[in-house]
Amino acid sequence: MSKLWMKIKQLKVLRSLSVRIFCIIMIVSTIPGWIMHYGIMERYMDNAINVRVNEVQTQVKILADHLITYNYLLDKDNGNEVVNAELSQLSNLYDGRVLIIDSDFEIIKDTYGISEGKMLISENVVKCFKGQGAGSRVIENYIEITVPLEGKVASQEEKKVVGVMQASVSMDTIMASYEYLESRAVIIQLLIIVITFGIALFLSRFLLKPFDKITEAINEVKSGFTDEEIHVTDYLETEEIGDAFNQLLGRMKVLDDSRQEFVSNVSHELKTPLTSMKVLADSLLAQEDVPAELYREFLTDIADEIDRENKIITDLLALVKMTRTSADMNVEPMDINAILELILKRLGPIAARANVKLVFESRRKVSAVIDEVKMTLAFSNLVENAIKYNVDGGWVKVILDADHQYFTVEISDSGIGIPQEEIEHIYERFYRVDKSHSREIGGTGLGLAITRNAVLMHRGTVTVTSEEGKGTTFTVKIPLTYIG
């Protein structure tokens, strides 16, 4: 059964919103109608039977009084013709049968004339003799009504049940009326189903037209026929879907522009060293009897350009790794204090050559779950940039702190600073603030992009404050526990 249900759920047509709306409208419209239909018909039947029972009981009680008045049970010859005529009239009127039963449970009168002299003991007859009053029940297509015959016994003043009248009334007229109403109700119900089917079919298509518009518009964009935004405001839901798609489309355009710019920048950055090497090599080839000193000078320049090309390629590979998913993260608990001390030790010679003082301030011991390689690269880039873009005799300070959730690394310097209009661009690939001295300073313009991606992969943040001519401060905030 469960496998069958799974197969039904996998049917594509049943997953259609249009089909589901159609089914819901049909169910909501038809099921209550059928319930009401059967409820009304059953109510009609109960009411019809109750009305017939009350009507017959009234007639039977009148006849019961006549039977007692004429002493029908005691003197069968006294007034029998009158009473018998009334009994036959009642039997013919309701197409039924009337039985008169005495206190010995003997049938003394049967309008059918086939059971006189026989015994009749039934539940309702016994109840009548016990003084529990009249009763009725439905047997197949007949209503059986039992009424006690109460009269005075000669030796007693109180009335006593001296016999029972049982009338069986045909339900043919009730059933005929019921079947007539039932047929008319079924016809009306079928008409309602047909009308509901048409309405459900129309609404299931009409209500989903805005979604078809969205699908068509998205297919137009996917096929490349247009790049215009989608605006379907028929429903709040379609408007929200359109807005979400427009934001996605805008994001895709930004990414596409960024990709094109990145390819252009990479091409330029890789082409520049190759051009320099080409010029140097052509210069050597164009001259004859070139001195060995000139060869050495040109080859040294070519080696420098090769190193620069290699550094660009290395940083590009690192950036590609930083943009992958968290599945590439190799996290483990690490001593952040030791990592920062090692970074400053490695960069010490560079700082010494630039006459920049390195200061490390640890406000507490910090252990966090991180990817050591990625975070080391990120902190190294920030400290190295602080050294390169500093002034002669300047300083770089690294401060480590933590709370119960995050640790922070603040890297500040006394360097040249960053203009306010440049701050929003510093994380762009190949972007350099000081373009005029970028060649002398070195680097590829990828360091801050690598740093930012490494921090984001750790679910952290990196912020910057800077004042031109006074220095810059980068603040990195990383969770102590990695959440992938």
Coordinates of C-alpha atoms in Angstrom, one line a residue:
M1 CA 0.0 0.0 0.0
S2 CA 2.8 2.4 0.9
K3 CA 4.6 1.6 -2.4
L4 CA 1.5 2.3 -4.3
W5 CA 1.0 5.6 -2.5
M6 CA 4.7 6.6 -3.2
K7 CA 4.1 5.8 -6.9
I8 CA 1.0 8.0 -6.9
K9 CA 2.9 10.8 -5.3
Q10 CA 5.6 10.6 -7.9
L11 CA 3.1 11.1 -10.8
K12 CA 3.9 14.5 -12.4
V13 CA 0.3 15.4 -13.0
L14 CA -0.6 15.1 -9.3
R15 CA 2.2 17.5 -8.5
S16 CA 0.6 20.2 -10.7
L17 CA -0.8 23.1 -8.7
S18 CA -3.5 23.5 -11.4
V19 CA -4.6 19.9 -10.8
R20 CA -4.6 20.3 -7.1
I21 CA -6.7 23.5 -7.2
F22 CA -9.1 21.7 -9.5
C23 CA -9.4 18.7 -7.1
I24 CA -9.9 21.0 -4.1
I25 CA -12.7 22.9 -5.7
M26 CA -14.4 19.7 -6.8
I27 CA -14.1 18.1 -3.4
V28 CA -15.2 21.3 -1.5
S29 CA -18.2 21.7 -3.8
T30 CA -19.5 18.2 -4.3
I31 CA -18.8 16.3 -1.0
P32 CA -20.9 18.8 1.2
G33 CA -23.6 18.5 -1.4
W34 CA -23.8 14.7 -1.2
I35 CA -23.7 14.8 2.6
M36 CA -26.5 17.4 2.6
H37 CA -28.4 15.3 0.0
Y38 CA -28.3 12.1 2.0
G39 CA -28.9 14.0 5.3
I40 CA -32.1 15.6 3.9
M41 CA -33.4 12.4 2.4
E42 CA -32.9 10.5 5.6
R43 CA -34.5 13.3 7.5
Y44 CA -37.4 13.2 5.1
M45 CA -37.9 9.5 5.6
D46 CA -37.8 9.8 9.4
N47 CA -40.3 12.6 9.3
A48 CA -42.6 10.8 6.9
I49 CA -42.6 7.7 9.0
N50 CA -43.3 9.7 12.2
V51 CA -46.2 11.6 10.5
R52 CA -47.7 8.3 9.3
V53 CA -47.3 6.7 12.7
N54 CA -48.9 9.6 14.5
E55 CA -51.7 9.7 12.0
V56 CA -52.4 5.9 12.2
Q57 CA -52.1 5.9 16.0
T58 CA -54.8 8.5 16.2
Q59 CA -57.1 6.4 14.0
V60 CA -56.3 3.2 15.9
K61 CA -57.0 4.8 19.3
I62 CA -60.3 6.0 18.1
L63 CA -61.1 2.5 16.9
A64 CA -59.8 1.1 20.2
D65 CA -62.4 3.3 22.1
H66 CA -65.1 1.9 19.8
L67 CA -64.0 -1.6 20.5
I68 CA -64.3 -1.0 24.2
T69 CA -67.6 0.8 23.9
Y70 CA -69.2 -2.0 21.9
N71 CA -67.6 -4.7 24.1
Y72 CA -66.1 -6.2 21.0
L73 CA -63.8 -8.5 23.0
L74 CA -66.6 -9.8 25.2
D75 CA -69.6 -9.9 22.9
K76 CA -68.4 -10.4 19.4
D77 CA -72.0 -10.2 18.0
N78 CA -72.8 -6.8 19.6
G79 CA -72.1 -4.1 17.1
N80 CA -69.7 -6.2 15.1
E81 CA -70.9 -5.0 11.8
V82 CA -70.2 -1.4 12.7
V83 CA -66.8 -2.2 14.2
N84 CA -65.8 -4.6 11.5
A85 CA -66.7 -2.0 8.9
E86 CA -64.4 0.5 10.6
L87 CA -61.6 -2.0 10.9
S88 CA -61.9 -2.8 7.2
Q89 CA -62.0 0.8 6.3
L90 CA -58.8 1.5 8.3
S91 CA -57.1 -1.5 6.7
N92 CA -58.1 -0.4 3.2
L93 CA -57.3 3.3 3.8
Y94 CA -53.6 2.5 4.6
D95 CA -53.3 -0.6 2.5
G96 CA -52.6 -2.6 5.6
R97 CA -53.8 -5.2 8.1
V98 CA -55.5 -5.0 11.5
L99 CA -55.3 -7.6 14.2
I100 CA -57.4 -7.7 17.4
I101 CA -55.7 -9.8 20.2
D102 CA -57.4 -10.7 23.5
S103 CA -55.8 -11.2 26.9
D104 CA -55.0 -14.8 26.1
F105 CA -52.8 -13.6 23.1
E106 CA -55.4 -15.1 20.7
I107 CA -56.2 -13.3 17.5
I108 CA -60.0 -12.8 17.5
K109 CA -60.0 -10.6 14.4
D110 CA -57.9 -10.4 11.3
T111 CA -58.9 -8.1 8.5
Y112 CA -57.1 -10.5 6.1
G113 CA -59.2 -13.4 7.7
I114 CA -56.2 -15.8 7.7
S115 CA -54.9 -15.8 11.3
E116 CA -58.1 -15.8 13.5
G117 CA -57.8 -18.2 16.4
K118 CA -54.0 -18.3 16.3
M119 CA -51.7 -17.0 19.0
L120 CA -49.6 -13.9 18.6
I121 CA -46.9 -13.1 21.1
S122 CA -44.6 -10.3 20.1
E123 CA -42.5 -7.8 22.0
N124 CA -44.8 -4.8 21.5
V125 CA -47.9 -6.9 22.3
V126 CA -46.4 -8.1 25.6
K127 CA -45.4 -4.4 26.4
C128 CA -49.0 -3.3 25.9
F129 CA -50.3 -6.0 28.3
K130 CA -47.7 -4.9 30.8
G131 CA -49.1 -1.4 30.6
Q132 CA -46.1 0.2 28.8
G133 CA -48.4 2.0 26.3
A134 CA -48.5 2.0 22.5
G135 CA -45.5 1.2 20.4
S136 CA -44.4 1.1 16.8
R137 CA -41.6 -0.3 14.6
V138 CA -40.7 -0.6 10.9
I139 CA -40.6 -4.1 9.4
E140 CA -39.4 -4.1 5.8
N141 CA -42.0 -2.0 3.9
Y142 CA -44.5 -1.9 6.7
I143 CA -45.0 0.2 9.9
E144 CA -46.4 -1.9 12.7
I145 CA -48.4 0.0 15.3
T146 CA -49.6 -1.6 18.6
V147 CA -52.2 0.1 20.8
P148 CA -53.6 -1.4 24.1
L149 CA -57.3 -1.8 24.6
E150 CA -58.1 -0.6 28.1
G151 CA -61.5 -1.3 29.7
K152 CA -63.1 -1.9 33.1
V153 CA -63.4 -5.3 34.6
A154 CA -66.7 -6.0 36.4
S155 CA -65.1 -6.6 39.8
Q156 CA -62.7 -3.6 39.5
E157 CA -63.1 0.1 39.2
E158 CA -59.7 0.7 37.5
K159 CA -59.2 0.3 33.8
K160 CA -57.2 -2.7 32.7
V161 CA -55.6 -3.8 29.4
V162 CA -58.0 -6.4 28.1
G163 CA -56.7 -6.6 24.6
V164 CA -54.4 -5.2 21.9
M165 CA -55.0 -3.8 18.5
Q166 CA -52.1 -4.2 16.0
A167 CA -52.2 -2.3 12.7
S168 CA -49.7 -2.9 9.9
V169 CA -49.5 0.0 7.5
S170 CA -47.9 -0.1 4.1
M171 CA -45.0 2.3 3.3
D172 CA -45.5 2.1 -0.4
T173 CA -46.7 5.7 -0.7
I174 CA -43.8 7.0 1.5
M175 CA -41.3 5.0 -0.5
A176 CA -42.7 6.2 -3.8
S177 CA -42.4 9.8 -2.6
Y178 CA -38.9 9.1 -1.3
E179 CA -37.8 7.6 -4.7
Y180 CA -39.3 10.5 -6.6
L181 CA -37.4 13.0 -4.5
E182 CA -34.3 10.9 -4.6
S183 CA -34.3 10.8 -8.4
R184 CA -34.8 14.6 -8.6
A185 CA -32.1 15.2 -6.0
V186 CA -29.6 13.0 -7.9
I187 CA -30.4 14.9 -11.1
I188 CA -29.8 18.2 -9.3
Q189 CA -26.6 16.9 -7.8
L190 CA -25.3 15.7 -11.2
L191 CA -26.0 19.1 -12.6
I192 CA -24.2 20.7 -9.7
I193 CA -21.2 18.4 -10.4
V194 CA -21.2 19.3 -14.1
I195 CA -21.3 23.0 -13.3
T196 CA -18.7 22.7 -10.6
F197 CA -16.5 20.8 -13.0
G198 CA -16.6 23.7 -15.5
I199 CA -16.0 26.3 -12.8
A200 CA -13.1 24.3 -11.3
L201 CA -11.6 23.8 -14.7
F202 CA -11.9 27.5 -15.5
L203 CA -10.6 28.7 -12.1
S204 CA -7.7 26.2 -12.0
R205 CA -6.4 27.7 -15.3
F206 CA -7.4 31.3 -14.7
L207 CA -5.9 31.5 -11.2
L208 CA -2.5 30.1 -12.4
K209 CA -2.2 32.4 -15.4
P210 CA 0.1 34.9 -13.5
F211 CA 2.4 32.0 -12.7
D212 CA 2.4 31.0 -16.4
K213 CA 3.5 34.6 -17.2
I214 CA 6.4 34.3 -14.7
T215 CA 7.4 30.9 -16.2
E216 CA 7.3 32.4 -19.7
A217 CA 9.3 35.5 -18.7
I218 CA 11.9 33.3 -17.0
N219 CA 12.2 31.1 -20.1
E220 CA 12.7 34.2 -22.2
V221 CA 15.6 35.3 -20.0
K222 CA 17.0 31.7 -19.9
S223 CA 16.9 31.5 -23.7
G224 CA 18.8 34.8 -23.9
F225 CA 16.0 36.6 -25.8
T226 CA 15.8 39.3 -23.2
D227 CA 17.4 40.5 -19.9
E228 CA 14.5 42.7 -18.7
E229 CA 13.1 42.4 -15.2
I230 CA 9.9 40.5 -14.5
H231 CA 6.9 42.4 -13.2
V232 CA 3.8 40.3 -12.6
T233 CA 1.7 42.1 -9.9
D234 CA -1.6 40.0 -10.2
Y235 CA -0.9 38.4 -6.8
L236 CA 1.3 39.3 -3.9
E237 CA 3.0 35.9 -4.3
T238 CA 3.8 36.5 -8.0
E239 CA 5.1 39.9 -7.1
E240 CA 7.4 38.5 -4.5
I241 CA 8.6 35.8 -6.9
G242 CA 9.2 38.4 -9.5
D243 CA 11.1 40.6 -7.1
A244 CA 13.3 37.6 -6.0
F245 CA 14.0 36.7 -9.6
N246 CA 14.9 40.3 -10.4
Q247 CA 17.3 40.4 -7.5
L248 CA 18.8 37.2 -8.7
L249 CA 19.0 38.5 -12.2
G250 CA 20.7 41.7 -10.9
R251 CA 23.1 39.5 -9.0
M252 CA 23.9 37.4 -12.0
K253 CA 24.6 40.6 -14.0
V254 CA 26.9 41.8 -11.3
L255 CA 28.7 38.5 -11.3
D256 CA 28.9 38.4 -15.1
D257 CA 30.4 42.0 -15.1
S258 CA 32.7 41.0 -12.3
R259 CA 33.8 37.9 -14.2
Q260 CA 34.5 39.9 -17.3
E261 CA 36.4 42.5 -15.4
F262 CA 38.3 39.7 -13.6
V263 CA 39.3 38.0 -16.8
S264 CA 40.4 41.4 -18.2
N265 CA 42.4 42.1 -15.1
V266 CA 44.0 38.7 -15.1
S267 CA 44.9 39.0 -18.8
H268 CA 46.4 42.4 -18.1
E269 CA 48.3 41.3 -15.1
L270 CA 49.7 38.2 -16.7
K271 CA 50.4 39.9 -20.0
T272 CA 52.5 42.7 -18.4
P273 CA 55.4 40.5 -17.2
L274 CA 55.4 38.6 -20.5
T275 CA 55.6 41.9 -22.4
S276 CA 58.5 43.0 -20.3
M277 CA 60.3 39.7 -20.8
K278 CA 59.6 39.9 -24.5
V279 CA 61.0 43.5 -24.7
L280 CA 64.1 42.5 -22.8
A281 CA 64.7 39.4 -24.9
D282 CA 64.2 41.3 -28.2
S283 CA 66.6 44.0 -27.0
L284 CA 69.3 41.3 -26.4
L285 CA 68.6 39.6 -29.7
A286 CA 68.7 42.9 -31.7
Q287 CA 72.3 43.7 -30.5
E288 CA 75.5 42.1 -31.5
D289 CA 78.5 41.6 -29.2
V290 CA 76.4 42.4 -26.1
P291 CA 78.6 42.7 -23.0
A292 CA 78.2 40.0 -20.4
E293 CA 77.2 42.7 -17.8
L294 CA 74.3 43.7 -19.9
Y295 CA 73.2 40.1 -20.4
R296 CA 73.4 39.6 -16.6
E297 CA 71.3 42.8 -16.0
F298 CA 68.6 41.8 -18.6
L299 CA 68.5 38.2 -17.4
T300 CA 68.1 39.5 -13.8
D301 CA 65.1 41.6 -14.9
I302 CA 63.6 38.7 -16.8
A303 CA 64.0 36.5 -13.6
D304 CA 62.2 39.2 -11.6
E305 CA 59.3 39.3 -14.1
I306 CA 59.1 35.5 -13.9
D307 CA 58.9 35.7 -10.1
R308 CA 56.2 38.3 -10.4
E309 CA 54.3 36.1 -12.9
N310 CA 54.7 33.1 -10.6
K311 CA 53.4 35.2 -7.6
I312 CA 50.3 36.2 -9.6
I313 CA 49.5 32.6 -10.5
T314 CA 50.0 31.5 -6.9
D315 CA 47.7 34.1 -5.6
L316 CA 45.1 33.3 -8.3
L317 CA 45.2 29.6 -7.2
A318 CA 44.8 30.6 -3.6
L319 CA 41.8 32.9 -4.5
V320 CA 40.2 30.0 -6.4
K321 CA 40.5 27.8 -3.3
M322 CA 39.0 30.5 -1.1
T323 CA 35.9 30.7 -3.3
R324 CA 35.0 27.0 -3.0
T325 CA 32.5 25.6 -0.6
S326 CA 33.0 24.8 3.1
A327 CA 33.7 21.2 2.2
D328 CA 37.3 22.3 1.5
M329 CA 37.8 23.5 5.0
N330 CA 40.2 21.6 7.2
V331 CA 39.3 22.9 10.6
E332 CA 40.8 21.9 14.0
P333 CA 41.4 23.6 17.4
M334 CA 44.4 25.9 17.1
D335 CA 46.3 28.3 19.4
I336 CA 45.7 31.7 17.8
N337 CA 48.4 33.4 19.9
A338 CA 51.0 31.0 18.5
I339 CA 49.8 31.5 14.9
L340 CA 50.0 35.3 15.2
E341 CA 53.5 35.2 16.9
L342 CA 54.8 32.9 14.1
I343 CA 53.4 35.3 11.4
L344 CA 55.1 38.3 12.9
K345 CA 58.3 36.3 13.2
R346 CA 58.2 35.4 9.5
L347 CA 57.5 39.0 8.5
G348 CA 60.1 40.5 10.8
P349 CA 62.8 40.8 8.2
I350 CA 60.5 42.6 5.8
A351 CA 59.5 45.0 8.5
A352 CA 63.2 45.6 9.4
R353 CA 64.1 46.4 5.8
A354 CA 61.2 48.9 5.7
N355 CA 62.2 50.3 9.1
V356 CA 58.8 49.4 10.6
K357 CA 58.3 48.3 14.2
L358 CA 56.1 45.2 14.8
V359 CA 54.1 45.1 18.1
F360 CA 52.0 42.1 19.3
E361 CA 49.6 42.6 22.2
S362 CA 47.7 39.5 23.4
R363 CA 45.0 40.3 26.0
R364 CA 44.2 36.6 26.7
K365 CA 45.1 33.1 25.5
V366 CA 42.8 32.2 22.7
S367 CA 42.0 28.8 21.2
A368 CA 39.6 28.5 18.3
V369 CA 38.5 25.9 15.7
I370 CA 39.8 27.2 12.3
D371 CA 41.5 26.3 9.1
E372 CA 45.1 27.1 9.9
V373 CA 46.3 27.5 6.3
K374 CA 43.6 29.9 5.3
M375 CA 43.6 32.1 8.4
T376 CA 47.4 32.3 8.4
L377 CA 47.3 33.5 4.8
A378 CA 44.6 36.0 5.7
F379 CA 46.4 37.5 8.7
S380 CA 49.7 37.4 6.8
N381 CA 48.2 39.5 4.0
L382 CA 46.9 42.1 6.4
V383 CA 50.2 42.4 8.3
E384 CA 52.3 42.5 5.1
N385 CA 50.1 45.2 3.6
A386 CA 50.4 47.2 6.8
I387 CA 54.2 47.0 6.5
K388 CA 54.3 47.8 2.8
Y389 CA 52.0 50.8 2.9
N390 CA 53.7 52.3 6.0
V391 CA 56.1 55.2 6.4
D392 CA 59.8 55.1 7.3
G393 CA 60.0 54.6 11.1
G394 CA 56.4 53.6 11.4
W395 CA 54.7 50.9 13.4
V396 CA 52.3 48.0 13.0
K397 CA 50.3 46.8 16.0
V398 CA 48.5 43.4 16.2
I399 CA 46.0 43.1 19.1
L400 CA 44.3 39.7 20.0
D401 CA 41.2 39.6 22.2
A402 CA 38.2 37.3 22.7
D403 CA 34.8 36.9 24.4
H404 CA 32.7 33.8 24.9
Q405 CA 31.7 33.5 21.2
Y406 CA 34.3 35.3 19.0
F407 CA 37.9 36.2 18.9
T408 CA 39.1 39.4 17.3
V409 CA 42.4 40.4 15.7
E410 CA 43.0 44.1 15.2
I411 CA 45.8 45.1 12.9
S412 CA 46.5 48.8 12.9
D413 CA 49.4 50.8 11.3
S414 CA 50.8 54.3 11.1
G415 CA 50.9 54.2 7.2
I416 CA 49.6 56.3 4.4
G417 CA 46.0 55.4 5.0
I418 CA 43.2 54.8 2.5
P419 CA 41.0 57.6 1.0
Q420 CA 37.4 57.2 2.0
E421 CA 36.2 56.9 -1.6
E422 CA 38.6 53.9 -2.1
I423 CA 37.5 51.9 0.9
E424 CA 34.5 50.2 -0.7
H425 CA 36.8 48.9 -3.6
I426 CA 39.7 47.5 -1.6
Y427 CA 38.4 43.9 -1.6
E428 CA 38.1 43.9 -5.4
R429 CA 40.5 41.6 -7.3
F430 CA 43.6 43.4 -8.6
Y431 CA 42.5 46.7 -7.1
R432 CA 45.3 48.9 -5.7
V433 CA 44.9 52.1 -3.8
D434 CA 48.2 53.6 -4.7
K435 CA 48.5 52.7 -8.4
S436 CA 51.4 55.0 -9.0
H437 CA 53.7 53.0 -6.6
S438 CA 52.2 49.6 -7.0
R439 CA 55.1 48.2 -8.9
E440 CA 57.7 49.4 -6.4
I441 CA 55.6 48.1 -3.5
G442 CA 55.0 44.8 -5.2
G443 CA 52.1 42.5 -4.7
T444 CA 49.3 41.3 -7.0
G445 CA 46.3 43.2 -5.8
L446 CA 44.7 39.9 -4.7
G447 CA 45.7 39.9 -1.0
L448 CA 42.6 41.6 0.5
A449 CA 40.3 39.5 -1.8
I450 CA 41.9 36.4 -0.5
T451 CA 41.7 37.6 3.1
R452 CA 38.0 38.5 2.9
N453 CA 37.1 35.1 1.4
A454 CA 39.1 33.3 4.1
V455 CA 37.2 35.2 6.8
L456 CA 33.8 34.6 5.2
M457 CA 34.5 30.9 4.9
H458 CA 34.9 30.9 8.7
R459 CA 31.6 32.8 9.1
G460 CA 33.5 35.8 10.3
T461 CA 33.6 39.5 9.4
V462 CA 36.4 41.9 8.5
T463 CA 36.0 45.7 8.8
V464 CA 38.3 48.6 8.1
T465 CA 38.7 52.2 9.3
S466 CA 41.2 54.5 7.8
E467 CA 42.3 58.1 7.8
E468 CA 44.5 59.3 4.9
G469 CA 48.0 60.2 6.1
K470 CA 47.4 58.8 9.6
G471 CA 47.0 55.0 9.2
T472 CA 44.5 52.1 8.8
T473 CA 43.0 49.6 11.1
F474 CA 41.6 46.2 10.0
T475 CA 39.4 44.3 12.5
V476 CA 38.8 40.6 12.0
K477 CA 36.1 38.8 14.0
I478 CA 35.9 35.0 13.9
P479 CA 33.7 32.5 15.8
L480 CA 35.6 30.4 18.3
T481 CA 33.7 27.3 17.1
Y482 CA 33.4 26.7 13.4
I483 CA 29.8 26.2 12.1
G484 CA 29.9 24.7 8.6

